[in-house]
Amino acid sequence: MKLSYSSASPYVRKAFACAIARGIDGQVEKWDIKTTDASLALSNPLSKIPTLITDEGQTLFDSPVICEYLDSIGSAAPLFPAAGPARWAALRLQALGDGIMDASQPRRREIALPQDQGRIDYIELQKGKVSRSLDLLEKEIASLGQLKTIGDITVACALGYLDFRFANEPWRPGHPKLAAWYDEVVKLAPMAKTMPAG
Ligand SMILES: N[C@@H](CCC(=O)N[C@@H](CS)C(=O)NCC(=O)O)C(=O)O
């Protein structure tokens, strides 16, 4: 299978981290393609990464779908728990992690633009989403484990992205338990082997 690669994208990192956690990263070919390449739009009309092409030629997007597909391959313990409260807890954490990325990643495009009031308000709105999500994660720290579920992996990738792109807006102050959790899980293979660059 082929998975679009970018060392800077937190969503791509999440997908590769899942493949590593599942022990199937050797089956995943890195597909070097940019979101602006016309050929990406032929596979994914949204022209976003990650996009995955399976060995059967099926094209899958976005990261929650790709990660669930990766979870259907191989024999390691599942990252998506079976139906029941544990599954909802993992999916909820995934949504929180994805939401932090969704509120942060598009801001990269805003940085270069003139800071009129509308843009300043928009950035404050996005910062509020991240800040409230971090507060919730700090409060619910007991729900985070050692990258055993899609929720753990997504939250770790989201925090890694904040470190990578928004180091000037440090998230650790006020979130000591979350910081301690992250500093441990970032050493595990799915995170350590996918450190962002660029
Ligand atoms: N919800 C998507 C978000 C993916 C996404 O926004 N990826 C960014 C790269 S980090 C992208 O492709 N941006 C290009 C665009 O939005 O046109 C997922 O979870 O995969």
PDB file of C-alpha atoms and ligand atoms in Angstrom:
ATOM      1  CA  MET A   1       0.000   0.000   0.000  1.00  0.00           C
ATOM      2  CA  LYS A   2       1.055   3.614  -0.583  1.00  0.00           C
ATOM      3  CA  LEU A   3       0.577   6.396   1.969  1.00  0.00           C
ATOM      4  CA  SER A   4       1.174  10.053   1.123  1.00  0.00           C
ATOM      5  CA  TYR A   5       4.150  11.289   3.092  1.00  0.00           C
ATOM      6  CA  SER A   6       4.951  14.618   4.702  1.00  0.00           C
ATOM      7  CA  SER A   7       7.173  14.885   7.741  1.00  0.00           C
ATOM      8  CA  ALA A   8       5.436  18.121   8.807  1.00  0.00           C
ATOM      9  CA  SER A   9       1.773  17.030   8.668  1.00  0.00           C
ATOM     10  CA  PRO A  10       0.359  15.930  12.045  1.00  0.00           C
ATOM     11  CA  TYR A  11      -2.404  13.939  10.316  1.00  0.00           C
ATOM     12  CA  VAL A  12       0.146  12.050   8.212  1.00  0.00           C
ATOM     13  CA  ARG A  13       2.231  11.471  11.325  1.00  0.00           C
ATOM     14  CA  LYS A  14      -0.818   9.989  13.021  1.00  0.00           C
ATOM     15  CA  ALA A  15      -1.295   7.493  10.174  1.00  0.00           C
ATOM     16  CA  PHE A  16       2.372   6.452  10.130  1.00  0.00           C
ATOM     17  CA  ALA A  17       2.404   6.229  13.934  1.00  0.00           C
ATOM     18  CA  CYS A  18      -0.571   3.839  13.718  1.00  0.00           C
ATOM     19  CA  ALA A  19       1.263   1.695  11.149  1.00  0.00           C
ATOM     20  CA  ILE A  20       4.283   1.528  13.494  1.00  0.00           C
ATOM     21  CA  ALA A  21       2.107   0.719  16.516  1.00  0.00           C
ATOM     22  CA  ARG A  22       0.497  -2.073  14.487  1.00  0.00           C
ATOM     23  CA  GLY A  23       3.881  -3.397  13.367  1.00  0.00           C
ATOM     24  CA  ILE A  24       2.965  -3.045   9.684  1.00  0.00           C
ATOM     25  CA  ASP A  25       5.046   0.012   8.750  1.00  0.00           C
ATOM     26  CA  GLY A  26       7.207  -2.266   6.550  1.00  0.00           C
ATOM     27  CA  GLN A  27       4.160  -2.782   4.325  1.00  0.00           C
ATOM     28  CA  VAL A  28       3.608   0.962   3.853  1.00  0.00           C
ATOM     29  CA  GLU A  29       5.394   2.670   0.982  1.00  0.00           C
ATOM     30  CA  LYS A  30       5.994   6.398   1.474  1.00  0.00           C
ATOM     31  CA  TRP A  31       4.275   8.244  -1.375  1.00  0.00           C
ATOM     32  CA  ASP A  32       5.984  11.572  -1.953  1.00  0.00           C
ATOM     33  CA  ILE A  33       3.195  13.867  -3.136  1.00  0.00           C
ATOM     34  CA  LYS A  34       2.189  17.463  -2.397  1.00  0.00           C
ATOM     35  CA  THR A  35      -1.343  18.685  -1.747  1.00  0.00           C
ATOM     36  CA  THR A  36      -0.950  20.944  -4.798  1.00  0.00           C
ATOM     37  CA  ASP A  37      -0.014  18.085  -7.164  1.00  0.00           C
ATOM     38  CA  ALA A  38      -2.796  17.499  -9.691  1.00  0.00           C
ATOM     39  CA  SER A  39      -2.308  13.743  -9.401  1.00  0.00           C
ATOM     40  CA  LEU A  40      -3.340  13.803  -5.722  1.00  0.00           C
ATOM     41  CA  ALA A  41      -6.743  15.214  -6.694  1.00  0.00           C
ATOM     42  CA  LEU A  42      -7.209  12.259  -9.046  1.00  0.00           C
ATOM     43  CA  SER A  43      -7.014   9.951  -6.016  1.00  0.00           C
ATOM     44  CA  ASN A  44      -8.608  12.218  -3.429  1.00  0.00           C
ATOM     45  CA  PRO A  45     -10.964  14.963  -4.642  1.00  0.00           C
ATOM     46  CA  LEU A  46     -10.285  16.875  -1.416  1.00  0.00           C
ATOM     47  CA  SER A  47      -6.590  16.932  -2.376  1.00  0.00           C
ATOM     48  CA  LYS A  48      -5.551  16.435   1.225  1.00  0.00           C
ATOM     49  CA  ILE A  49      -2.994  14.303   2.966  1.00  0.00           C
ATOM     50  CA  PRO A  50      -2.977  11.677   4.300  1.00  0.00           C
ATOM     51  CA  THR A  51      -4.334   9.703   1.351  1.00  0.00           C
ATOM     52  CA  LEU A  52      -3.758   5.963   1.182  1.00  0.00           C
ATOM     53  CA  ILE A  53      -3.917   3.623  -1.809  1.00  0.00           C
ATOM     54  CA  THR A  54      -4.440   0.020  -0.763  1.00  0.00           C
ATOM     55  CA  ASP A  55      -2.820  -2.966  -2.477  1.00  0.00           C
ATOM     56  CA  GLU A  56      -6.232  -3.584  -4.074  1.00  0.00           C
ATOM     57  CA  GLY A  57      -6.154  -0.070  -5.559  1.00  0.00           C
ATOM     58  CA  GLN A  58      -8.796   1.458  -3.277  1.00  0.00           C
ATOM     59  CA  THR A  59      -8.160   5.055  -2.236  1.00  0.00           C
ATOM     60  CA  LEU A  60      -8.854   5.963   1.383  1.00  0.00           C
ATOM     61  CA  PHE A  61      -9.020   9.276   3.261  1.00  0.00           C
ATOM     62  CA  ASP A  62      -9.070  10.958   5.804  1.00  0.00           C
ATOM     63  CA  SER A  63      -6.851  10.051   8.792  1.00  0.00           C
ATOM     64  CA  PRO A  64      -9.582   8.399  10.953  1.00  0.00           C
ATOM     65  CA  VAL A  65     -10.558   6.158   8.016  1.00  0.00           C
ATOM     66  CA  ILE A  66      -6.940   5.375   7.099  1.00  0.00           C
ATOM     67  CA  CYS A  67      -6.059   4.545  10.717  1.00  0.00           C
ATOM     68  CA  GLU A  68      -9.050   2.252  11.039  1.00  0.00           C
ATOM     69  CA  TYR A  69      -8.029   0.544   7.797  1.00  0.00           C
ATOM     70  CA  LEU A  70      -4.470   0.064   9.114  1.00  0.00           C
ATOM     71  CA  ASP A  71      -6.009  -1.383  12.261  1.00  0.00           C
ATOM     72  CA  SER A  72      -7.718  -4.067  10.143  1.00  0.00           C
ATOM     73  CA  ILE A  73      -4.339  -5.387   8.951  1.00  0.00           C
ATOM     74  CA  GLY A  74      -1.849  -7.451  10.931  1.00  0.00           C
ATOM     75  CA  SER A  75      -2.208  -9.202  14.240  1.00  0.00           C
ATOM     76  CA  ALA A  76      -1.136  -6.642  16.882  1.00  0.00           C
ATOM     77  CA  ALA A  77      -3.611  -5.535  19.553  1.00  0.00           C
ATOM     78  CA  PRO A  78      -6.236  -3.243  17.985  1.00  0.00           C
ATOM     79  CA  LEU A  79      -5.937   0.524  18.335  1.00  0.00           C
ATOM     80  CA  PHE A  80      -9.704   0.862  17.818  1.00  0.00           C
ATOM     81  CA  PRO A  81     -11.355  -1.038  20.691  1.00  0.00           C
ATOM     82  CA  ALA A  82     -14.383  -3.221  19.977  1.00  0.00           C
ATOM     83  CA  ALA A  83     -17.865  -1.728  20.409  1.00  0.00           C
ATOM     84  CA  GLY A  84     -18.554  -0.486  23.915  1.00  0.00           C
ATOM     85  CA  PRO A  85     -17.459   2.290  26.290  1.00  0.00           C
ATOM     86  CA  ALA A  86     -13.718   1.795  25.553  1.00  0.00           C
ATOM     87  CA  ARG A  87     -14.352   2.394  21.861  1.00  0.00           C
ATOM     88  CA  TRP A  88     -16.293   5.594  22.503  1.00  0.00           C
ATOM     89  CA  ALA A  89     -13.541   6.801  24.857  1.00  0.00           C
ATOM     90  CA  ALA A  90     -10.874   6.173  22.193  1.00  0.00           C
ATOM     91  CA  LEU A  91     -12.917   7.821  19.423  1.00  0.00           C
ATOM     92  CA  ARG A  92     -13.665  10.805  21.650  1.00  0.00           C
ATOM     93  CA  LEU A  93      -9.939  11.267  22.342  1.00  0.00           C
ATOM     94  CA  GLN A  94      -9.254  10.917  18.625  1.00  0.00           C
ATOM     95  CA  ALA A  95     -11.800  13.669  17.938  1.00  0.00           C
ATOM     96  CA  LEU A  96     -10.164  15.887  20.555  1.00  0.00           C
ATOM     97  CA  GLY A  97      -6.687  15.347  19.066  1.00  0.00           C
ATOM     98  CA  ASP A  98      -7.947  15.895  15.524  1.00  0.00           C
ATOM     99  CA  GLY A  99      -9.772  19.003  16.734  1.00  0.00           C
ATOM    100  CA  ILE A 100      -6.556  20.467  18.173  1.00  0.00           C
ATOM    101  CA  MET A 101      -4.875  19.867  14.808  1.00  0.00           C
ATOM    102  CA  ASP A 102      -7.864  21.339  12.926  1.00  0.00           C
ATOM    103  CA  ALA A 103      -7.696  24.484  15.078  1.00  0.00           C
ATOM    104  CA  SER A 104      -3.904  24.823  14.716  1.00  0.00           C
ATOM    105  CA  GLN A 105      -2.744  23.582  11.328  1.00  0.00           C
ATOM    106  CA  PRO A 106      -4.743  26.069   9.145  1.00  0.00           C
ATOM    107  CA  ARG A 107      -3.324  28.920  11.231  1.00  0.00           C
ATOM    108  CA  ARG A 108      -0.019  28.353   9.429  1.00  0.00           C
ATOM    109  CA  ARG A 109      -1.614  29.929   6.356  1.00  0.00           C
ATOM    110  CA  GLU A 110      -2.841  32.900   8.399  1.00  0.00           C
ATOM    111  CA  ILE A 111       0.547  33.841   9.832  1.00  0.00           C
ATOM    112  CA  ALA A 112       1.788  35.506   6.650  1.00  0.00           C
ATOM    113  CA  LEU A 113      -1.417  37.511   6.085  1.00  0.00           C
ATOM    114  CA  PRO A 114      -2.152  41.042   7.365  1.00  0.00           C
ATOM    115  CA  GLN A 115      -3.528  40.900  10.902  1.00  0.00           C
ATOM    116  CA  ASP A 116      -6.850  42.721  10.481  1.00  0.00           C
ATOM    117  CA  GLN A 117      -9.467  42.475  13.232  1.00  0.00           C
ATOM    118  CA  GLY A 118     -11.321  39.628  11.525  1.00  0.00           C
ATOM    119  CA  ARG A 119      -8.161  37.550  11.400  1.00  0.00           C
ATOM    120  CA  ILE A 120      -7.229  38.369  14.985  1.00  0.00           C
ATOM    121  CA  ASP A 121     -10.725  37.284  16.106  1.00  0.00           C
ATOM    122  CA  TYR A 122     -10.419  34.079  14.082  1.00  0.00           C
ATOM    123  CA  ILE A 123      -7.062  33.234  15.657  1.00  0.00           C
ATOM    124  CA  GLU A 124      -8.429  33.873  19.164  1.00  0.00           C
ATOM    125  CA  LEU A 125     -11.347  31.553  18.381  1.00  0.00           C
ATOM    126  CA  GLN A 126      -8.954  28.782  17.313  1.00  0.00           C
ATOM    127  CA  LYS A 127      -6.691  29.348  20.322  1.00  0.00           C
ATOM    128  CA  GLY A 128      -9.741  29.002  22.592  1.00  0.00           C
ATOM    129  CA  LYS A 129     -10.551  25.597  21.086  1.00  0.00           C
ATOM    130  CA  VAL A 130      -7.010  24.369  21.709  1.00  0.00           C
ATOM    131  CA  SER A 131      -6.823  25.818  25.195  1.00  0.00           C
ATOM    132  CA  ARG A 132     -10.152  24.261  26.300  1.00  0.00           C
ATOM    133  CA  SER A 133      -9.152  20.902  24.790  1.00  0.00           C
ATOM    134  CA  LEU A 134      -5.836  20.957  26.678  1.00  0.00           C
ATOM    135  CA  ASP A 135      -7.688  21.769  29.917  1.00  0.00           C
ATOM    136  CA  LEU A 136     -10.014  18.819  29.335  1.00  0.00           C
ATOM    137  CA  LEU A 137      -7.110  16.461  28.632  1.00  0.00           C
ATOM    138  CA  GLU A 138      -5.363  17.641  31.820  1.00  0.00           C
ATOM    139  CA  LYS A 139      -8.542  16.904  33.777  1.00  0.00           C
ATOM    140  CA  GLU A 140      -9.023  13.511  32.121  1.00  0.00           C
ATOM    141  CA  ILE A 141      -5.364  12.475  32.202  1.00  0.00           C
ATOM    142  CA  ALA A 142      -6.313   9.029  33.536  1.00  0.00           C
ATOM    143  CA  SER A 143      -7.948   8.248  30.178  1.00  0.00           C
ATOM    144  CA  LEU A 144      -4.600   8.551  28.341  1.00  0.00           C
ATOM    145  CA  GLY A 145      -2.419   5.452  27.993  1.00  0.00           C
ATOM    146  CA  GLN A 146       0.830   4.322  26.432  1.00  0.00           C
ATOM    147  CA  LEU A 147      -0.204   4.757  22.769  1.00  0.00           C
ATOM    148  CA  LYS A 148      -2.450   1.712  22.979  1.00  0.00           C
ATOM    149  CA  THR A 149      -5.416   3.332  21.233  1.00  0.00           C
ATOM    150  CA  ILE A 150      -6.121   5.654  18.339  1.00  0.00           C
ATOM    151  CA  GLY A 151      -7.064   8.257  20.961  1.00  0.00           C
ATOM    152  CA  ASP A 152      -3.630   8.187  22.642  1.00  0.00           C
ATOM    153  CA  ILE A 153      -1.843   8.369  19.290  1.00  0.00           C
ATOM    154  CA  THR A 154      -3.940  11.257  17.972  1.00  0.00           C
ATOM    155  CA  VAL A 155      -3.549  13.340  21.124  1.00  0.00           C
ATOM    156  CA  ALA A 156       0.220  12.709  21.131  1.00  0.00           C
ATOM    157  CA  CYS A 157       0.489  13.812  17.471  1.00  0.00           C
ATOM    158  CA  ALA A 158      -1.566  16.931  18.207  1.00  0.00           C
ATOM    159  CA  LEU A 159       0.709  17.916  21.130  1.00  0.00           C
ATOM    160  CA  GLY A 160       3.763  17.176  18.991  1.00  0.00           C
ATOM    161  CA  TYR A 161       2.381  19.505  16.343  1.00  0.00           C
ATOM    162  CA  LEU A 162       1.927  22.313  18.888  1.00  0.00           C
ATOM    163  CA  ASP A 163       5.583  21.891  19.906  1.00  0.00           C
ATOM    164  CA  PHE A 164       6.678  21.816  16.264  1.00  0.00           C
ATOM    165  CA  ARG A 165       4.769  24.795  14.857  1.00  0.00           C
ATOM    166  CA  PHE A 166       3.650  26.828  17.864  1.00  0.00           C
ATOM    167  CA  ALA A 167       6.614  26.667  20.231  1.00  0.00           C
ATOM    168  CA  ASN A 168       6.046  30.394  20.856  1.00  0.00           C
ATOM    169  CA  GLU A 169       2.657  29.522  22.398  1.00  0.00           C
ATOM    170  CA  PRO A 170       3.801  26.953  24.999  1.00  0.00           C
ATOM    171  CA  TRP A 171       1.051  24.537  26.043  1.00  0.00           C
ATOM    172  CA  ARG A 172       2.824  22.901  29.022  1.00  0.00           C
ATOM    173  CA  PRO A 173       2.228  25.706  31.578  1.00  0.00           C
ATOM    174  CA  GLY A 174      -1.039  24.892  33.349  1.00  0.00           C
ATOM    175  CA  HIS A 175      -1.004  21.305  32.033  1.00  0.00           C
ATOM    176  CA  PRO A 176       1.678  19.520  34.092  1.00  0.00           C
ATOM    177  CA  LYS A 177       0.065  16.056  34.003  1.00  0.00           C
ATOM    178  CA  LEU A 178      -0.464  16.204  30.262  1.00  0.00           C
ATOM    179  CA  ALA A 179       3.129  17.386  29.794  1.00  0.00           C
ATOM    180  CA  ALA A 180       4.449  14.481  31.903  1.00  0.00           C
ATOM    181  CA  TRP A 181       2.338  12.011  29.904  1.00  0.00           C
ATOM    182  CA  TYR A 182       3.536  13.446  26.584  1.00  0.00           C
ATOM    183  CA  ASP A 183       7.187  13.471  27.624  1.00  0.00           C
ATOM    184  CA  GLU A 184       6.928   9.716  28.274  1.00  0.00           C
ATOM    185  CA  VAL A 185       4.962   8.656  25.177  1.00  0.00           C
ATOM    186  CA  VAL A 186       7.073  10.750  22.814  1.00  0.00           C
ATOM    187  CA  LYS A 187       9.894   8.294  23.528  1.00  0.00           C
ATOM    188  CA  LEU A 188       7.844   5.316  22.262  1.00  0.00           C
ATOM    189  CA  ALA A 189       8.480   4.075  18.712  1.00  0.00           C
ATOM    190  CA  PRO A 190       5.324   5.402  17.001  1.00  0.00           C
ATOM    191  CA  MET A 191       6.256   8.936  18.077  1.00  0.00           C
ATOM    192  CA  ALA A 192      10.068   8.669  18.205  1.00  0.00           C
ATOM    193  CA  LYS A 193      10.235   7.341  14.619  1.00  0.00           C
ATOM    194  CA  THR A 194       7.944  10.039  13.206  1.00  0.00           C
ATOM    195  CA  MET A 195       9.418  13.249  14.636  1.00  0.00           C
ATOM    196  CA  PRO A 196       8.391  16.170  12.389  1.00  0.00           C
ATOM    197  CA  ALA A 197      10.891  18.105  10.320  1.00  0.00           C
ATOM    198  CA  GLY A 198      10.722  20.984   7.874  1.00  0.00           C
TER     199      GLY A 198
HETATM  200  N1  LIG B   1      -9.433  15.739   8.451  1.00  0.00           N
HETATM  201  C1  LIG B   1      -8.273  15.455   7.644  1.00  0.00           C
HETATM  202  C2  LIG B   1      -7.350  16.678   7.615  1.00  0.00           C
HETATM  203  C3  LIG B   1      -6.165  16.490   6.674  1.00  0.00           C
HETATM  204  C4  LIG B   1      -5.510  17.820   6.350  1.00  0.00           C
HETATM  205  O1  LIG B   1      -6.109  18.912   6.490  1.00  0.00           O
HETATM  206  N2  LIG B   1      -4.261  17.736   5.895  1.00  0.00           N
HETATM  207  C5  LIG B   1      -3.557  18.923   5.471  1.00  0.00           C
HETATM  208  C6  LIG B   1      -2.042  18.731   5.565  1.00  0.00           C
HETATM  209  S1  LIG B   1      -1.489  18.790   7.226  1.00  0.00           S
HETATM  210  C7  LIG B   1      -3.874  19.182   4.004  1.00  0.00           C
HETATM  211  O2  LIG B   1      -3.918  18.249   3.231  1.00  0.00           O
HETATM  212  N3  LIG B   1      -4.086  20.455   3.632  1.00  0.00           N
HETATM  213  C8  LIG B   1      -4.296  20.808   2.267  1.00  0.00           C
HETATM  214  C9  LIG B   1      -5.614  21.468   2.058  1.00  0.00           C
HETATM  215  O3  LIG B   1      -6.410  21.609   2.995  1.00  0.00           O
HETATM  216  O4  LIG B   1      -5.867  21.859   0.911  1.00  0.00           O
HETATM  217  C10 LIG B   1      -7.567  14.198   8.178  1.00  0.00           C
HETATM  218  O5  LIG B   1      -7.767  13.869   9.359  1.00  0.00           O
HETATM  219  O6  LIG B   1      -6.868  13.516   7.416  1.00  0.00           O
END
